[in-house]
PDB file of C-alpha atoms in Angstrom:
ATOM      1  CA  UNK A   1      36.722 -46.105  57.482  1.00 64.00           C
ATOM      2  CA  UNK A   2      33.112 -45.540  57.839  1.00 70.00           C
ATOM      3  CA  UNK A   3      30.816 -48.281  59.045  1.00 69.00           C
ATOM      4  CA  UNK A   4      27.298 -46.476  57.969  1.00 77.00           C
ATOM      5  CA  UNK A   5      25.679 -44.707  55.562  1.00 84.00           C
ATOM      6  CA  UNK A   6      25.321 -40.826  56.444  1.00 89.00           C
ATOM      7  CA  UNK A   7      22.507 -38.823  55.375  1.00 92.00           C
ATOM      8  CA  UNK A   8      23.358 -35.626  53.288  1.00 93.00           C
ATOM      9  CA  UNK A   9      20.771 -32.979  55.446  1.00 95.00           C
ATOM     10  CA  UNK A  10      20.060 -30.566  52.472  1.00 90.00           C
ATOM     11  CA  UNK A  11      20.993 -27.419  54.495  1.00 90.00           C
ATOM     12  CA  UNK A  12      17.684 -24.743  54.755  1.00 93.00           C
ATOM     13  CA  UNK A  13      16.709 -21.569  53.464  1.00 91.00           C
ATOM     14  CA  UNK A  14      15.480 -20.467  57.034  1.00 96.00           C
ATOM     15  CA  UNK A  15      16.878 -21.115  61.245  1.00 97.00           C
ATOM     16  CA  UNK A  16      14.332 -22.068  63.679  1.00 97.00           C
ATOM     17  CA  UNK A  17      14.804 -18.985  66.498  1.00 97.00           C
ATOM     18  CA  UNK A  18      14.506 -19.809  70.189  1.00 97.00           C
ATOM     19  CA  UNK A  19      10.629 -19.702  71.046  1.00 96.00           C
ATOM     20  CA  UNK A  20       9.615 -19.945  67.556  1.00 96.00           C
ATOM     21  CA  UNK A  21       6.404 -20.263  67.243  1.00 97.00           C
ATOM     22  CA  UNK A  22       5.674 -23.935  65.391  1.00 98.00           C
ATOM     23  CA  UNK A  23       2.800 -26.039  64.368  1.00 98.00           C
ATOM     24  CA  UNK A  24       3.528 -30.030  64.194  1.00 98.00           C
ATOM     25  CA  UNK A  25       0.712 -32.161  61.827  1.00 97.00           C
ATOM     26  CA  UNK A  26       0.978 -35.371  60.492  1.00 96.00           C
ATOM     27  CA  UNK A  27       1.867 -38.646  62.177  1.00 91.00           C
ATOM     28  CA  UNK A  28       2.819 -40.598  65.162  1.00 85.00           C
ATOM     29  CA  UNK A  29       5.803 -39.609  64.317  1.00 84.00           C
ATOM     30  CA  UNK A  30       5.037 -35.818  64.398  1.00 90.00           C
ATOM     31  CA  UNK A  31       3.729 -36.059  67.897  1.00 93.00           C
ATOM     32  CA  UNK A  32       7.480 -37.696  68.877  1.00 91.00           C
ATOM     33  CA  UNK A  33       9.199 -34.791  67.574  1.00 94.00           C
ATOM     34  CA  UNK A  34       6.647 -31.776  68.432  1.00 95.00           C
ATOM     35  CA  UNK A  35       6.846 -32.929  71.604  1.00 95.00           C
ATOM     36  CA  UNK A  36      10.438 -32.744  72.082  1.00 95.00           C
ATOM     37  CA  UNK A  37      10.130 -28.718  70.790  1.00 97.00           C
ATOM     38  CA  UNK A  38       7.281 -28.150  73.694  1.00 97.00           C
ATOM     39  CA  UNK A  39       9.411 -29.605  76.148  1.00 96.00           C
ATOM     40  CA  UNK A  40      12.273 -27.286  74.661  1.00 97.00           C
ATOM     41  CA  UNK A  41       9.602 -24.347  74.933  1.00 96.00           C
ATOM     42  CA  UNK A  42       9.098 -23.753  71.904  1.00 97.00           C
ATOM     43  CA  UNK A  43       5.369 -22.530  71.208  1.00 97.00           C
ATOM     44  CA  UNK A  44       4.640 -25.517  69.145  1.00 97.00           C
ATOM     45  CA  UNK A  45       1.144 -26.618  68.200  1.00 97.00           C
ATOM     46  CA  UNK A  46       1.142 -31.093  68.079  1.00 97.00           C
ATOM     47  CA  UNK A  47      -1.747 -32.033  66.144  1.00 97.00           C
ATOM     48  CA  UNK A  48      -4.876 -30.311  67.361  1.00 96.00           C
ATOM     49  CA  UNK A  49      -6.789 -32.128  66.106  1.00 95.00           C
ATOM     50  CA  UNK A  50      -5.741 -35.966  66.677  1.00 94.00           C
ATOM     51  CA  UNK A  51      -2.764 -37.508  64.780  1.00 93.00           C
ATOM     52  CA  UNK A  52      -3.015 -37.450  60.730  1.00 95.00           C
ATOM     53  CA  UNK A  53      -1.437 -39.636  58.105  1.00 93.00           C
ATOM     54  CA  UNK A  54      -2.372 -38.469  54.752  1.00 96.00           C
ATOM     55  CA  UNK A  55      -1.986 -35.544  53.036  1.00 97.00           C
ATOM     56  CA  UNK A  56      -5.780 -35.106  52.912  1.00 97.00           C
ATOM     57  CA  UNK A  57      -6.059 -35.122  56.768  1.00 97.00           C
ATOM     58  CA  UNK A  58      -3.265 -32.922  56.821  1.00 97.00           C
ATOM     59  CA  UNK A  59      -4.953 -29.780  54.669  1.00 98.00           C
ATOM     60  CA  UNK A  60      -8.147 -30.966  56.824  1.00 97.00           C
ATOM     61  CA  UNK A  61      -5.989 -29.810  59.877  1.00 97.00           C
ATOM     62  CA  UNK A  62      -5.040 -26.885  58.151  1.00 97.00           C
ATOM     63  CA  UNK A  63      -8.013 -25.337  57.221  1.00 97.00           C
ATOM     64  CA  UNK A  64      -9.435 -26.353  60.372  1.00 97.00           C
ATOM     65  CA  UNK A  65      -7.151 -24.624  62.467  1.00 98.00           C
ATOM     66  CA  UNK A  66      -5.691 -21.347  60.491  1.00 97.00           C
ATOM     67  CA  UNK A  67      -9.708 -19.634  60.914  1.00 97.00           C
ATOM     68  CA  UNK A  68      -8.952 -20.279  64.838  1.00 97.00           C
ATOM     69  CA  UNK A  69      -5.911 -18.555  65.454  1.00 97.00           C
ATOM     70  CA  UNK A  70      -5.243 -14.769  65.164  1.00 96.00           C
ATOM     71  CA  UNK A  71      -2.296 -12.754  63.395  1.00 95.00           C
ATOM     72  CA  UNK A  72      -0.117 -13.105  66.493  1.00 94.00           C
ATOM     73  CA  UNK A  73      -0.928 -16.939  66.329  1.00 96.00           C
ATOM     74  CA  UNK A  74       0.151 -17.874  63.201  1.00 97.00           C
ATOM     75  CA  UNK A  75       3.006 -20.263  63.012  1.00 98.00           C
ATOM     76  CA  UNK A  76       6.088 -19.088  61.192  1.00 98.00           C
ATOM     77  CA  UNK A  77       7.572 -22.636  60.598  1.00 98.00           C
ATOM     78  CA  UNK A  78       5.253 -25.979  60.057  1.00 98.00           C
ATOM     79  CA  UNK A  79       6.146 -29.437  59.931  1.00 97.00           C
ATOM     80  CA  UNK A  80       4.580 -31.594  58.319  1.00 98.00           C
ATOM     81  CA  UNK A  81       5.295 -35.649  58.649  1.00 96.00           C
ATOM     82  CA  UNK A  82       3.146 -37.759  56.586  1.00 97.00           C
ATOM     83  CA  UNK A  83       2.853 -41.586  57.135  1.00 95.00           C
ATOM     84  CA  UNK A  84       0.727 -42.991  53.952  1.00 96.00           C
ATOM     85  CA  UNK A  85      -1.207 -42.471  50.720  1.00 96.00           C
ATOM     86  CA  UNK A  86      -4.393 -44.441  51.798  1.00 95.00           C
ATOM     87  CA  UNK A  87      -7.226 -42.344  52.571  1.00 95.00           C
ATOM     88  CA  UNK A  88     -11.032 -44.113  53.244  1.00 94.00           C
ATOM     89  CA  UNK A  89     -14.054 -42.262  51.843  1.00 95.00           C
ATOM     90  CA  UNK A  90     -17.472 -42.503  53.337  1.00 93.00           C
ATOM     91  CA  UNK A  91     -19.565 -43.875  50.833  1.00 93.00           C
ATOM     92  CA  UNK A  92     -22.724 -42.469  52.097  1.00 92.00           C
ATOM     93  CA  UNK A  93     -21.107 -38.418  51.524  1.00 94.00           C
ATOM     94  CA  UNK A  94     -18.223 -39.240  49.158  1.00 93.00           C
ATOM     95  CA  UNK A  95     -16.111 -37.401  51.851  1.00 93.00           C
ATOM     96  CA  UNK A  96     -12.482 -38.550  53.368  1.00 93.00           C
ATOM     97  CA  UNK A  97     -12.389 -38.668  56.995  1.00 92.00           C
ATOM     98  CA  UNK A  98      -9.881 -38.244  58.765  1.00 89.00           C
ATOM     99  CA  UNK A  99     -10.741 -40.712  61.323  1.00 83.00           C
ATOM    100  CA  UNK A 100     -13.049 -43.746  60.829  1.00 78.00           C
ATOM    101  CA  UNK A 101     -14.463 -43.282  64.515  1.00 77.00           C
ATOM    102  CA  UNK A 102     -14.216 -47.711  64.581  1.00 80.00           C
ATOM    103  CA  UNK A 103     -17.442 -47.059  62.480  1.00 87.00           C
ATOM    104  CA  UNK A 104     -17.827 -49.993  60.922  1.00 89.00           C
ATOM    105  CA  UNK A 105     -15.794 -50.943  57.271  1.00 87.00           C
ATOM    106  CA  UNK A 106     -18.482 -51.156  55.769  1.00 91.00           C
ATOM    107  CA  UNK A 107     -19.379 -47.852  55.720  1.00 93.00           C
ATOM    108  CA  UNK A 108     -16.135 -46.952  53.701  1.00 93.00           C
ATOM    109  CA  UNK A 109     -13.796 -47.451  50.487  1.00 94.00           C
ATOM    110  CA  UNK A 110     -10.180 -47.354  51.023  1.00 93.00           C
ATOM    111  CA  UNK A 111      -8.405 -46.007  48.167  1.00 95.00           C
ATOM    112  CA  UNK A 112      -4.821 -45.152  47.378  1.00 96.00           C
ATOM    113  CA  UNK A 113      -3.681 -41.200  45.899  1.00 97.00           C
ATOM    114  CA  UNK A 114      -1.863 -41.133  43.341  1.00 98.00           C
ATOM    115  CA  UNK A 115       1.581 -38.860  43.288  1.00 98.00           C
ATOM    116  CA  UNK A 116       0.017 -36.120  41.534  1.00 97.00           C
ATOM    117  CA  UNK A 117      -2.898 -35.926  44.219  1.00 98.00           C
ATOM    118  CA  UNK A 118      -0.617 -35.873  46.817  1.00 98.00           C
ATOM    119  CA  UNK A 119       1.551 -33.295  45.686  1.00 97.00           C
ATOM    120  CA  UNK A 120      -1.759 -31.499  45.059  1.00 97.00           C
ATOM    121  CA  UNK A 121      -3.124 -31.434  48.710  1.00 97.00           C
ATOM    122  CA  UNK A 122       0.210 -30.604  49.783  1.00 97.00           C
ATOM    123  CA  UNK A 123       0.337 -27.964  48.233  1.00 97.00           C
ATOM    124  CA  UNK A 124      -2.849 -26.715  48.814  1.00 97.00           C
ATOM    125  CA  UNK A 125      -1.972 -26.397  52.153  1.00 97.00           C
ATOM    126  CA  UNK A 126       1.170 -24.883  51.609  1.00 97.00           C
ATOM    127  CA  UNK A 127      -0.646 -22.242  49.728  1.00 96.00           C
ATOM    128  CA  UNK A 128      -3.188 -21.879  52.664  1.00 97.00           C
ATOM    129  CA  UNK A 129      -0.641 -20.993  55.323  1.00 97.00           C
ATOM    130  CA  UNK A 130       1.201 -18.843  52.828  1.00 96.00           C
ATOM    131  CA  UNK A 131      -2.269 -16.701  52.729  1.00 96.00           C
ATOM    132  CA  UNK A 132      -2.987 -16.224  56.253  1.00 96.00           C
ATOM    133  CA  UNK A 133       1.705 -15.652  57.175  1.00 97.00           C
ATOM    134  CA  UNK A 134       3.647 -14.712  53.735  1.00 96.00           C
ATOM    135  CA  UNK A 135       6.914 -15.865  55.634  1.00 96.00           C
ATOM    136  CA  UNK A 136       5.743 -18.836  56.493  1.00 97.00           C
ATOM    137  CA  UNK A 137       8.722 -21.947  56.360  1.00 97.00           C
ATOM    138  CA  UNK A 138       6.921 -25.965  55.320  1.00 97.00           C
ATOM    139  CA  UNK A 139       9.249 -28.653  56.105  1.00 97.00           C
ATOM    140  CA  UNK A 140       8.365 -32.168  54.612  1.00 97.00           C
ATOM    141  CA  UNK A 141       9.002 -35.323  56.308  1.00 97.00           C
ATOM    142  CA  UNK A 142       7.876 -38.227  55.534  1.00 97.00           C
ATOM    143  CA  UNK A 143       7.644 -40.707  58.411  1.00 93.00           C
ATOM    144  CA  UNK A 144       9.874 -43.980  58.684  1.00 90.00           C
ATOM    145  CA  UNK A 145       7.274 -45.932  60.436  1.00 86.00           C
ATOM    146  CA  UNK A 146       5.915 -48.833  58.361  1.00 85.00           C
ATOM    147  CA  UNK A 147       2.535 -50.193  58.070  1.00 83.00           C
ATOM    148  CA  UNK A 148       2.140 -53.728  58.999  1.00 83.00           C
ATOM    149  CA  UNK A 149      -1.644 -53.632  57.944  1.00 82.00           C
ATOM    150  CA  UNK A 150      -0.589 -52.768  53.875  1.00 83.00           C
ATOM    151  CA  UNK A 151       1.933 -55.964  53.867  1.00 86.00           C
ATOM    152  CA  UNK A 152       5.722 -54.278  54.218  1.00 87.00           C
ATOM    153  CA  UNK A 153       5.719 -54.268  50.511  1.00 92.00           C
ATOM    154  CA  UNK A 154       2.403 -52.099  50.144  1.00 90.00           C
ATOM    155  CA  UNK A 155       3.987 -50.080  53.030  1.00 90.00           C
ATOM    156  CA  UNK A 156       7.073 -49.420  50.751  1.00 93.00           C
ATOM    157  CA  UNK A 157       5.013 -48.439  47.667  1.00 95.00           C
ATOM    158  CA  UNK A 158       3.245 -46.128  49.733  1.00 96.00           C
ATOM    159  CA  UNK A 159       6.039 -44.372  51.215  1.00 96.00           C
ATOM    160  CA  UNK A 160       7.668 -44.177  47.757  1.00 97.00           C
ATOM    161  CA  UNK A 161       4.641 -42.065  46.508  1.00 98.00           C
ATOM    162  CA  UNK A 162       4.515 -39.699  49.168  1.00 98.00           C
ATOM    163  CA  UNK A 163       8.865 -39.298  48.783  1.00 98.00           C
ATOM    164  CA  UNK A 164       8.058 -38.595  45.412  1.00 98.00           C
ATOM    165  CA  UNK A 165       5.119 -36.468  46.076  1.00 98.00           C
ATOM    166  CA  UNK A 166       7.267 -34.052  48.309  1.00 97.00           C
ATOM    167  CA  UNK A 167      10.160 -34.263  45.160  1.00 96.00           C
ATOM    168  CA  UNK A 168       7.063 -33.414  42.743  1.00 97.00           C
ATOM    169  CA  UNK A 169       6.041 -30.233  44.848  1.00 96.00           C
ATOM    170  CA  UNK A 170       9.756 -28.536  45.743  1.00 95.00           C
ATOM    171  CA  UNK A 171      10.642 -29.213  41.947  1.00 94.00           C
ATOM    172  CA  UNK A 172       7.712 -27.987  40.142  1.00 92.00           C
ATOM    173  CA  UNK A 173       6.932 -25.214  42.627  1.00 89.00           C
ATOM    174  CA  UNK A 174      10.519 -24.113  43.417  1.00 81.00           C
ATOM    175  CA  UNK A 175       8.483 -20.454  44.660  1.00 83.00           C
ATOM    176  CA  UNK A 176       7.222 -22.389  47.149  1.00 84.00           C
ATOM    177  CA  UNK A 177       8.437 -21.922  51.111  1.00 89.00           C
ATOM    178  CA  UNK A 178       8.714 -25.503  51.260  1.00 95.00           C
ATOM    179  CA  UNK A 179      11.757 -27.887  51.871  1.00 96.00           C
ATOM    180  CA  UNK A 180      12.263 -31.314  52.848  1.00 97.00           C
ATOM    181  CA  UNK A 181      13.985 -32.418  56.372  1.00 97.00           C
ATOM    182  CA  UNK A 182      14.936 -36.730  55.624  1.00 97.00           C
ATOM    183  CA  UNK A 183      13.770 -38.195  59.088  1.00 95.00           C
ATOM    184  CA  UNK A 184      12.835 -41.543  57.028  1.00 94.00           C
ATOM    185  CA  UNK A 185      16.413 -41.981  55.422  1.00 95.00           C
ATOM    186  CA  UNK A 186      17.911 -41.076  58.596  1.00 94.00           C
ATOM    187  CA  UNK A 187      16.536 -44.385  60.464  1.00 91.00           C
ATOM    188  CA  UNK A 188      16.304 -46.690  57.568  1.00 90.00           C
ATOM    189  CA  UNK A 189      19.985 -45.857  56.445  1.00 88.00           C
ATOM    190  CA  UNK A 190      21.704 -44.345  58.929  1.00 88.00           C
ATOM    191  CA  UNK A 191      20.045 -46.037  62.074  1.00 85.00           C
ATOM    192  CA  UNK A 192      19.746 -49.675  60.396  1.00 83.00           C
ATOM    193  CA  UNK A 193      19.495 -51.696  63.396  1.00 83.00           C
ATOM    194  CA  UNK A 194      16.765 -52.653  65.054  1.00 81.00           C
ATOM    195  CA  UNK A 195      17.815 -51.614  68.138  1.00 86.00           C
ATOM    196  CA  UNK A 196      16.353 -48.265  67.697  1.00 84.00           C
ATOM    197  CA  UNK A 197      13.216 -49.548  67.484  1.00 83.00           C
ATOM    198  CA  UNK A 198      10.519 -50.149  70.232  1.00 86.00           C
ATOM    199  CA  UNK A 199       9.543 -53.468  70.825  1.00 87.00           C
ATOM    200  CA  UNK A 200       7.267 -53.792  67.923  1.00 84.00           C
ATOM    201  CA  UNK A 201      10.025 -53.283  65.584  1.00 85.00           C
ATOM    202  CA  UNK A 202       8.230 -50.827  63.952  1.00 82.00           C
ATOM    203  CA  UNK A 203       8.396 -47.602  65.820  1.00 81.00           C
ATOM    204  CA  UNK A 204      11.759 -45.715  66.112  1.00 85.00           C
ATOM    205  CA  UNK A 205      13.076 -45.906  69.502  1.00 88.00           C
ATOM    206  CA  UNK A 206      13.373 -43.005  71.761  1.00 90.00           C
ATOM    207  CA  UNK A 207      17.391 -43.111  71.132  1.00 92.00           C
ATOM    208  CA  UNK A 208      16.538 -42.880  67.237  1.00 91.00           C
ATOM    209  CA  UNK A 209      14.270 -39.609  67.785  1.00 91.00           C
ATOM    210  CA  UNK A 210      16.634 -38.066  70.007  1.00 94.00           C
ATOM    211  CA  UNK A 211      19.420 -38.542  67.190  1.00 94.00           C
ATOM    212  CA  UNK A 212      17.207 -37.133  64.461  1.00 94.00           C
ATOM    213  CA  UNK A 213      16.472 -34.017  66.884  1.00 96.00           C
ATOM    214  CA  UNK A 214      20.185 -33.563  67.341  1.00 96.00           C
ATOM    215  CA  UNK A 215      20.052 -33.683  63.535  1.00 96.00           C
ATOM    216  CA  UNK A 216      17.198 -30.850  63.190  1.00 96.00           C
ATOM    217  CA  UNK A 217      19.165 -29.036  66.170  1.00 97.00           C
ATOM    218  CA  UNK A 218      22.773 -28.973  64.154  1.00 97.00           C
ATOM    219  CA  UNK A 219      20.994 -28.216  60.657  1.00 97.00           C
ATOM    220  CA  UNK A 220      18.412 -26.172  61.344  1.00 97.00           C
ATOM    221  CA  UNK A 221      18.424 -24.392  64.423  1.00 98.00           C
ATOM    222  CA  UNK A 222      20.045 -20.573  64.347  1.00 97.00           C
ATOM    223  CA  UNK A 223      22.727 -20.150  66.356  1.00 97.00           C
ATOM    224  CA  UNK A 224      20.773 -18.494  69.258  1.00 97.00           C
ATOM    225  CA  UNK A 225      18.257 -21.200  69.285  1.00 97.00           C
ATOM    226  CA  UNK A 226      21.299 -23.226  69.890  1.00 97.00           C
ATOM    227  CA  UNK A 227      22.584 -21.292  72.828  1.00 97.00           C
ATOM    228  CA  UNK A 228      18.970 -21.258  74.503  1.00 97.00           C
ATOM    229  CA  UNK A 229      19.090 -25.067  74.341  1.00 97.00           C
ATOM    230  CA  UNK A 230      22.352 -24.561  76.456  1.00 97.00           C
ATOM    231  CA  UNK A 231      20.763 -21.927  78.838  1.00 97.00           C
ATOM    232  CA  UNK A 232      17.294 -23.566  79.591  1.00 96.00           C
ATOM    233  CA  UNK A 233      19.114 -27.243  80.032  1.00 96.00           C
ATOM    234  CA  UNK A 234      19.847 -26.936  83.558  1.00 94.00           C
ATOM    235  CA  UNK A 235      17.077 -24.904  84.597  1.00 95.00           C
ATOM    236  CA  UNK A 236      14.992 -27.621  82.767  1.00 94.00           C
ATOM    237  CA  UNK A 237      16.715 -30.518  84.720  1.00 94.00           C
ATOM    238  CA  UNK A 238      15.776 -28.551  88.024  1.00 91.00           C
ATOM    239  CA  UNK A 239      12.562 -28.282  87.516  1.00 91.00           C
ATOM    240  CA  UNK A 240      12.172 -32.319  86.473  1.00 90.00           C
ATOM    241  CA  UNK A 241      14.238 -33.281  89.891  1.00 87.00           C
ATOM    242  CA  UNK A 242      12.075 -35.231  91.753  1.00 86.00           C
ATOM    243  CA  UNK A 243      13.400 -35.102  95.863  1.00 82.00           C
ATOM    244  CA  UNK A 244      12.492 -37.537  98.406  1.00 86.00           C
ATOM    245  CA  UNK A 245      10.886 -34.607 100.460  1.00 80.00           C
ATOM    246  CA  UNK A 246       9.127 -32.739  98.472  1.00 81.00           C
ATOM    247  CA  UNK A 247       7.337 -30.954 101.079  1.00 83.00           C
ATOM    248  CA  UNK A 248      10.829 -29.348 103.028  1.00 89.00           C
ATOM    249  CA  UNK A 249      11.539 -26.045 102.762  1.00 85.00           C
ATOM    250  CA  UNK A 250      14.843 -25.890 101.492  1.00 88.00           C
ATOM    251  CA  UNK A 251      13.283 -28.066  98.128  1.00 86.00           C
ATOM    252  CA  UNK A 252      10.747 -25.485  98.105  1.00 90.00           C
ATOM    253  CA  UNK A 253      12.984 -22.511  98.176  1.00 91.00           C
ATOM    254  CA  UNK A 254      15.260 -24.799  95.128  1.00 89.00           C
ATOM    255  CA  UNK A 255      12.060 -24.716  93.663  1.00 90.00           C
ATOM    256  CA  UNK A 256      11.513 -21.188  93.482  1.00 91.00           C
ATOM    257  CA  UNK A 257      14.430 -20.089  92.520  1.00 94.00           C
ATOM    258  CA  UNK A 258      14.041 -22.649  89.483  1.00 92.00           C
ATOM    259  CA  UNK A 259      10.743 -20.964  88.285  1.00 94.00           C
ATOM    260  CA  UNK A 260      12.609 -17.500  88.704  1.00 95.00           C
ATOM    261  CA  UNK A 261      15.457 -18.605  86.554  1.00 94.00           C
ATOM    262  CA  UNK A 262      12.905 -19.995  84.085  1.00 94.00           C
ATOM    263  CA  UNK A 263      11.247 -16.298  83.930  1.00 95.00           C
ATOM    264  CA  UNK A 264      14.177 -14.582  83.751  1.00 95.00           C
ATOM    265  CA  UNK A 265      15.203 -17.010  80.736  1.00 95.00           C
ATOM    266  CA  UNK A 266      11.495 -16.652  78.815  1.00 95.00           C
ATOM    267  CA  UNK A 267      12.001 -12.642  79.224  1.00 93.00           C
ATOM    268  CA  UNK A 268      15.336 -12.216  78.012  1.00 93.00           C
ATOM    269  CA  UNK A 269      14.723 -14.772  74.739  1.00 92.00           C
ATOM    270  CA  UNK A 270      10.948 -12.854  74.155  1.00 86.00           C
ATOM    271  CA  UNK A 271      13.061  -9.756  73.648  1.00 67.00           C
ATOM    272  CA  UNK A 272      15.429 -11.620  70.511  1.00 64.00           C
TER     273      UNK A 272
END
């Protein structure tokens, strides 16, 4: 007998490959998760730019950074997580920000896209990293952490538009490298308890983004990516040992012989 609900993980068209080079935009939530993949060492890229919850701020990010980076640069898998559908427009330009600066409200209209615009930025910027890497690999999250601010309701209506966004994009532009990883059914179905949340019941605890990165590590991750994870694990935990002398030789020479494995690790995976 089961007790919870388990998510169906859509399996991918592609395997993340030990080192792969990544590029995380989009929410809170993004910055959780890419940062798990740079401590795995991974060459990921969190948010350059600051964090971004819409998919206008996302494409912002996009073109923003793809003129910056060279050929040997260019991400070959991007994750995207967004977190709403309310963007605020300077009234003065008729421009969305992507950050209001704590200028004052005044100064802007808060509006809500629609499904259809949505879908339309995202793929924009699907399009846009397709240009610049033809193998490129989009995965869509959406992010499970509500917005108090909207009113839970208003929070619910604007997840539901970007869910149905994503739907609107992979079904209408089934070309399109693009596929769809379920982070927010994951916590709100399977992980129904708010004990994997942080105190402010509204963040997913670190226990619930561990679980969802065992989930991207069983579903998505080739086996060799797999078997680096095993390799660079203790090496990892050697290097994050903190000893009561740190100064004594013998941690020193434990030290080096860390960084050594570490190199010899990084060389033989560069060569995959």
């Amino acid at each position: 007998m089961e007790f919870r609900t388990i998510v169906d993980i859509p399996k991918p068209r592609f395997l993340i490959e030990p080192l792969e080079r990544m590029l995380f935009v989009g929410s809170c939530f993004a910055d959780s998760i890419g940062q798990r993949f740079v401590e795995e060492k991974f060459q990921a890229v969190v948010n350059p730019y600051g964090t971004m919850y819409n998919p206008v701020s996302v494409l912002h990010t996009i073109e923003r950074l793809l003129p910056t980076l060279t050929d040997d640069e260019l991400p070959r898998v991007v994750f995207v997580t967004l977190g709403t559908n309310h963007v605020y427009r300077l009234k003065a330009t008729g421009e969305i920000v992507d950050n209001c600066q704590k200028r004052p409200q005044r100064l802007f209209d808060e509006e809500q896209l629609t499904v259809s615009e949505c879908a339309g930025y995202l793929l924009q910027a699907v399009d846009l990293l397709r240009s610049r890497r033809p193998d490129v690999q989009v995965v869509f999250t959406v992010s499970p952490i509500r917005y108090r601010k909207y009113g839970y309701h208003e929070s619910q209506l604007s997840k539901a538009t970007l869910l149905l966004a994503v739907d609107q994009l992979l079904t209408c532009h089934a070309e399109s490298p693009a596929t769809y990883f379920p982070a927010y059914e994951i916590v709100l179905d399977e992980l129904r308890d708010y004990r994997f949340y942080q105190e402010d019941m509204l963040h997913p605890s670190s226990q619930a983004v561990e679980y969802i990165w065992q989930q991207l590590v069983a579903n998505y991750f080739s086996p060799a990516a797999r078997q680096f994870l095993d390799d660079w694990r203790p090496i990892k935990q050697a290097l994050q040992h903190r000893p009561f002398h740190p100064d004594s030789d013998e941690y020193q020479q434990f030290l080096t012989q860390a960084k050594a494995d570490e190199a010899a690790l990084m060389q033989r995976y560069a060569k995959c």
